[in-house]
CSV table of C-alpha atoms and ligand atoms in Angstrom, one decimal:
chain,number,residue,atom,x,y,z
J,1,MET,CA,73.8,144.7,73.7
J,2,HIS,CA,77.2,143.0,73.9
J,3,THR,CA,78.0,139.6,72.6
J,4,PRO,CA,78.9,137.5,75.7
J,5,PRO,CA,82.4,136.0,75.8
J,6,ARG,CA,82.2,132.6,74.3
J,7,HIS,CA,84.7,130.9,76.6
J,8,VAL,CA,85.3,132.0,80.2
J,9,ALA,CA,88.0,130.3,82.3
J,10,LEU,CA,88.2,130.6,86.0
J,11,ILE,CA,91.2,130.0,88.3
J,12,MET,CA,89.4,129.2,91.5
J,13,ASP,CA,91.9,130.4,94.1
J,14,GLY,CA,91.9,131.5,97.7
J,15,ASN,CA,90.2,128.6,99.5
J,16,GLY,CA,93.0,128.2,102.0
J,17,ARG,CA,93.1,131.9,102.9
J,18,TRP,CA,89.3,131.9,103.3
J,19,ALA,CA,89.5,129.1,105.8
J,20,GLU,CA,92.5,130.6,107.6
J,21,GLN,CA,90.6,133.9,108.1
J,22,ARG,CA,87.9,131.9,109.9
J,23,GLY,CA,90.2,129.8,112.0
J,24,CYS,CA,89.1,126.7,110.0
J,25,GLU,CA,91.0,123.9,108.2
J,26,ARG,CA,92.0,124.4,104.6
J,27,ALA,CA,89.6,121.5,103.7
J,28,ASP,CA,86.7,123.7,104.9
J,29,GLY,CA,87.7,126.3,102.4
J,30,HIS,CA,87.7,123.8,99.6
J,31,SER,CA,84.3,122.5,100.6
J,32,ALA,CA,82.9,126.1,100.8
J,33,GLY,CA,84.2,126.5,97.2
J,34,GLU,CA,81.5,124.3,95.9
J,35,GLU,CA,79.0,127.2,96.2
J,36,GLY,CA,81.2,129.3,93.9
J,37,VAL,CA,81.2,126.5,91.4
J,38,VAL,CA,77.4,126.2,91.4
J,39,ALA,CA,77.1,130.0,91.2
J,40,SER,CA,79.5,130.3,88.2
J,41,VAL,CA,77.8,127.5,86.2
J,42,ARG,CA,74.4,129.2,86.7
J,43,ALA,CA,75.9,132.6,85.9
J,44,ALA,CA,77.6,131.3,82.7
J,45,VAL,CA,74.3,129.8,81.5
J,46,ASP,CA,72.3,133.0,82.4
J,47,SER,CA,74.9,135.2,80.7
J,48,GLY,CA,74.8,133.2,77.4
J,49,VAL,CA,78.4,131.9,77.8
J,50,SER,CA,78.7,128.6,76.0
J,51,TRP,CA,82.1,127.3,77.3
J,52,LEU,CA,83.1,127.5,81.0
J,53,THR,CA,86.4,126.0,82.2
J,54,LEU,CA,87.2,125.7,85.9
J,55,PHE,CA,90.7,125.1,87.3
J,56,ALA,CA,90.2,122.5,90.1
J,57,PHE,CA,93.6,121.0,90.6
J,58,SER,CA,96.9,121.6,88.9
J,59,THR,CA,99.8,119.2,88.0
J,60,GLU,CA,101.7,121.2,90.6
J,61,ASN,CA,99.1,120.7,93.3
J,62,TRP,CA,100.3,117.1,93.8
J,63,ARG,CA,103.0,118.8,95.9
J,64,ARG,CA,100.5,119.5,98.6
J,65,PRO,CA,100.2,117.3,101.7
J,66,GLN,CA,98.6,114.0,100.9
J,67,PRO,CA,95.5,114.5,103.1
J,68,GLU,CA,94.7,117.8,101.3
J,69,VAL,CA,95.2,116.1,97.9
J,70,ASP,CA,92.9,113.3,99.0
J,71,PHE,CA,90.3,115.7,100.2
J,72,ILE,CA,90.3,117.7,97.0
J,73,MET,CA,89.9,114.5,94.9
J,74,ARG,CA,86.9,113.4,97.0
J,75,LEU,CA,85.4,116.8,96.9
J,76,ASN,CA,85.5,116.7,93.1
J,77,GLN,CA,83.5,113.5,93.3
J,78,ARG,CA,81.1,115.1,95.7
J,79,VAL,CA,80.5,118.0,93.5
J,80,ILE,CA,79.6,115.7,90.6
J,81,ARG,CA,77.2,113.7,92.9
J,82,ASN,CA,75.6,116.8,94.3
J,83,ASN,CA,75.1,118.7,91.0
J,84,LEU,CA,75.1,116.3,88.0
J,85,ARG,CA,71.3,115.9,87.8
J,86,ALA,CA,70.7,119.7,88.0
J,87,TRP,CA,73.5,120.4,85.4
J,88,ASN,CA,72.1,117.8,83.1
J,89,ASP,CA,68.7,119.4,83.3
J,90,MET,CA,70.3,122.7,82.4
J,91,ASP,CA,71.7,121.1,79.3
J,92,VAL,CA,75.3,121.3,80.6
J,93,ARG,CA,77.9,119.0,79.0
J,94,MET,CA,80.7,118.0,81.5
J,95,ARG,CA,84.2,117.2,80.4
J,96,TYR,CA,87.5,116.8,82.4
J,97,LEU,CA,90.7,118.2,81.1
J,98,GLY,CA,93.9,116.5,82.3
J,99,VAL,CA,93.0,113.6,84.7
J,100,ALA,CA,96.1,111.7,83.5
J,101,ASP,CA,97.8,110.9,86.8
J,102,ALA,CA,97.7,107.3,88.1
J,103,ARG,CA,97.3,108.8,91.7
J,104,ILE,CA,93.7,109.8,90.9
J,105,PRO,CA,91.5,107.3,92.7
J,106,LYS,CA,89.6,104.9,90.5
J,107,CYS,CA,86.3,105.7,92.1
J,108,VAL,CA,86.8,109.4,91.2
J,109,TYR,CA,87.5,108.3,87.6
J,110,GLU,CA,84.3,106.3,87.6
J,111,ASP,CA,82.2,109.3,88.6
J,112,ILE,CA,83.9,111.5,86.0
J,113,ALA,CA,83.2,108.9,83.3
J,114,PHE,CA,79.6,108.6,84.4
J,115,ALA,CA,79.1,112.4,84.3
J,116,GLU,CA,80.8,112.8,80.9
J,117,ASP,CA,78.8,110.0,79.5
J,118,LEU,CA,75.4,111.2,80.9
J,119,THR,CA,75.9,114.7,79.6
J,120,ARG,CA,77.7,114.1,76.3
J,121,ASN,CA,74.9,115.4,74.1
J,122,ASN,CA,74.2,118.6,76.0
J,123,ARG,CA,75.2,121.8,74.3
J,124,THR,CA,73.9,124.9,76.2
J,125,LEU,CA,77.1,125.0,78.2
J,126,THR,CA,80.3,122.9,78.0
J,127,LEU,CA,81.7,122.8,81.5
J,128,THR,CA,85.3,121.7,81.4
J,129,VAL,CA,86.8,120.9,84.7
J,130,ALA,CA,90.6,121.1,84.6
J,131,LEU,CA,91.6,118.4,87.2
J,132,ASP,CA,95.2,117.4,87.3
J,133,HIS,CA,95.8,119.9,84.5
J,134,GLY,CA,98.9,121.6,83.4
J,135,GLY,CA,99.3,123.8,80.3
J,136,ARG,CA,102.9,122.6,79.7
J,137,ARG,CA,101.9,118.9,80.1
J,138,ASP,CA,99.0,119.5,77.6
J,139,LEU,CA,101.6,120.8,75.0
J,140,ALA,CA,104.0,117.9,75.6
J,141,ARG,CA,101.1,115.5,75.2
J,142,ALA,CA,100.1,117.1,71.9
J,143,ALA,CA,103.7,116.9,70.7
J,144,ARG,CA,103.8,113.2,71.5
J,145,SER,CA,100.6,112.7,69.7
J,146,ILE,CA,101.9,114.5,66.6
J,147,VAL,CA,105.0,112.3,66.5
J,148,ALA,CA,103.0,109.1,67.2
J,149,HIS,CA,100.9,110.0,64.1
J,150,GLY,CA,104.0,110.3,62.0
J,151,VAL,CA,103.4,113.9,61.0
J,152,PRO,CA,106.4,115.2,59.1
J,153,ALA,CA,108.2,118.1,60.9
J,154,ASP,CA,107.8,120.5,58.0
J,155,GLN,CA,104.0,120.0,58.0
J,156,ILE,CA,103.5,120.9,61.7
J,157,THR,CA,101.5,124.1,62.0
J,158,GLU,CA,99.7,125.8,64.8
J,159,GLU,CA,96.5,124.1,63.5
J,160,THR,CA,98.3,120.7,63.8
J,161,LEU,CA,99.1,121.4,67.4
J,162,ALA,CA,95.6,122.6,68.1
J,163,GLY,CA,94.2,119.4,66.5
J,164,HIS,CA,96.3,117.2,68.8
J,165,MET,CA,95.2,118.8,72.1
J,166,GLN,CA,93.1,116.7,74.4
J,167,PHE,CA,90.0,118.6,73.3
J,168,PRO,CA,90.6,120.0,69.8
J,169,ASP,CA,87.2,121.7,69.9
J,170,LEU,CA,87.9,123.7,73.1
J,171,PRO,CA,87.9,127.3,71.8
J,172,ASP,CA,90.4,130.0,72.7
J,173,VAL,CA,89.7,131.5,76.1
J,174,ASP,CA,88.1,135.0,75.7
J,175,LEU,CA,88.0,135.9,79.4
J,176,LEU,CA,90.3,134.4,82.1
J,177,VAL,CA,89.5,135.3,85.7
J,178,ARG,CA,91.6,134.6,88.7
J,179,THR,CA,90.3,135.2,92.2
J,180,SER,CA,92.2,135.9,95.5
J,181,ALA,CA,94.2,138.8,94.1
J,182,GLU,CA,97.0,136.6,92.7
J,183,HIS,CA,98.3,137.8,89.4
J,184,ARG,CA,99.6,134.7,87.6
J,185,LEU,CA,98.5,131.8,85.3
J,186,SER,CA,100.0,129.0,87.4
J,187,ASN,CA,100.4,126.8,84.2
J,188,PHE,CA,96.7,127.1,83.3
J,189,MET,CA,95.6,126.6,79.6
J,190,LEU,CA,98.8,128.1,78.2
J,191,TRP,CA,97.8,127.2,74.6
J,192,GLN,CA,94.1,128.3,74.7
J,193,ALA,CA,94.7,131.5,76.8
J,194,ALA,CA,97.2,133.0,74.4
J,195,TYR,CA,94.8,136.0,73.7
J,196,ALA,CA,92.5,135.9,76.7
J,197,GLU,CA,91.5,139.1,78.5
J,198,LEU,CA,92.8,138.7,82.0
J,199,VAL,CA,90.8,139.8,85.0
J,200,PHE,CA,92.0,139.5,88.6
J,201,LEU,CA,89.5,139.9,91.4
J,202,ASP,CA,90.2,140.3,95.1
J,203,VAL,CA,87.4,138.0,96.1
J,204,LEU,CA,88.4,134.6,97.6
J,205,TRP,CA,86.9,131.7,95.7
J,206,PRO,CA,84.4,130.5,98.4
J,207,ASP,CA,82.8,134.0,98.3
J,208,PHE,CA,82.6,134.0,94.5
J,209,ARG,CA,79.0,134.5,93.3
J,210,ALA,CA,77.1,135.5,90.2
J,211,GLU,CA,77.7,139.2,90.8
J,212,HIS,CA,81.5,138.5,90.6
J,213,PHE,CA,81.0,136.6,87.3
J,214,ARG,CA,79.0,139.6,86.0
J,215,GLN,CA,81.6,142.0,87.2
J,216,ALA,CA,84.3,140.1,85.3
J,217,VAL,CA,82.1,140.0,82.1
J,218,ASP,CA,81.5,143.8,82.4
J,219,LEU,CA,85.2,144.4,82.7
J,220,TYR,CA,85.7,142.2,79.6
J,221,HIS,CA,83.2,144.3,77.6
J,222,ARG,CA,85.2,147.4,78.4
J,223,ARG,CA,88.4,146.0,76.9
J,224,GLN,CA,89.4,146.6,73.3
J,225,ARG,CA,90.6,143.4,71.8
J,226,ARG,CA,93.1,144.1,69.1
J,227,PHE,CA,94.8,140.8,68.2
J,228,GLY,CA,97.9,142.6,67.1
J,229,ASP,CA,96.1,144.8,64.7
J,230,VAL,CA,95.8,148.6,65.0
J,231,SER,CA,92.5,149.5,63.3
J,232,GLN,CA,89.4,149.0,65.4
J,233,PRO,CA,87.2,147.4,62.7
J,234,ALA,CA,89.9,144.9,61.8
J,235,ALA,CA,90.4,143.9,65.4
J,236,GLN,CA,86.6,143.4,65.8
J,237,ALA,CA,86.6,141.2,62.7
J,238,ALA,CA,89.4,139.1,64.2
J,239,ALA,CA,87.5,138.8,67.5
J,240,VAL,CA,84.5,137.5,65.5
J,241,SER,CA,86.5,135.0,63.5
J,242,THR,CA,88.1,133.5,66.6
J,243,SER,CA,84.8,133.1,68.4
J,244,ALA,CA,82.9,131.8,65.4
P,1,IPE,C1,92.5,127.0,95.3
P,1,IPE,O1,92.7,127.5,96.6
P,1,IPE,C2,92.2,125.5,95.3
P,1,IPE,C3,93.3,124.6,94.7
P,1,IPE,C4,94.4,125.1,94.3
P,1,IPE,C5,93.0,123.2,94.6
P,1,IPE,P1,94.0,127.3,97.4
P,1,IPE,O2,94.0,126.0,98.2
P,1,IPE,O3,95.2,127.5,96.5
P,1,IPE,O4,93.9,128.5,98.4
P,1,IPE,P2,95.1,129.5,98.9
P,1,IPE,O5,95.7,130.1,97.7
P,1,IPE,O6,96.0,128.7,99.7
P,1,IPE,O7,94.4,130.5,99.7
P,2,IPE,C1,96.3,127.3,90.9
P,2,IPE,O1,96.2,127.7,92.2
P,2,IPE,C2,95.6,126.0,90.7
P,2,IPE,C3,94.1,126.0,91.0
P,2,IPE,C4,93.4,127.0,91.3
P,2,IPE,C5,93.5,124.7,90.9
P,2,IPE,P1,97.5,127.5,93.2
P,2,IPE,O2,97.1,128.1,94.5
P,2,IPE,O3,97.9,126.1,93.2
P,2,IPE,O4,98.6,128.3,92.5
P,2,IPE,P2,100.0,128.9,93.0
P,2,IPE,O5,100.7,127.8,93.7
P,2,IPE,O6,99.6,130.0,94.0
P,2,IPE,O7,100.7,129.4,91.8
P,3,MG,MG1,96.2,129.1,95.9
């Protein structure tokens, strides 16, 4: 029996292509992606994963046409409204990573704050939604926070930086999955994914279901995590200490 990955992060990609294949609007692809979100939350809980992070909107996605941006923002609000009660009943804690841009509509902020507040004591799964997230911006923000706290330069360590991230308790990513056959990080969780196992699946996000989640976890279990070491037992010990 394998220990499940503690933190799984998903780059939900391929909504536009899914819609295009059906002669639909890109917005239809985003809407259809809600089913993949619901399936992955359920699959994470069923697999014993305790941290799930979903990439919903990047700092670069502001470059998209305004109607598409507006649609994605409203969709995030709809996903909260449609699923909050069920996720709360499943003991899921919701948190939003990023959400720093003034262009995010106030009513979307309000639903986010409500969801975070309602679920703050849940612990079976922490669902982090990366919305208006960029790995580089996270690092710049942490650097600003360190300076603002007056930490002397010669006392800044990796732990200092980790402690000044938006969510210092967010563990390292063990398994990072990207759908739609794209092989890149697109500025996702650059700090936390430093030693993640990368899995790229051909499935387009709206078709993502529990079986794909399980497939990615199976691939993860077949990997040998070494963390720079050479001897198998030492590497396993490192894996245990990073996921403790
Ligand atoms: C992912 O699907 C959703 C977001 C980036 C918000 P895309 O919209 O990127 O879909 P493709 O890559 O164009 O198919
Ligand atoms: C990354 O997907 C962002 C999300 C999945 C939210 P993109 O489709 O925006 O990434 P690029 O532009 O192909 O790198
Ligand atoms: Mg894309």
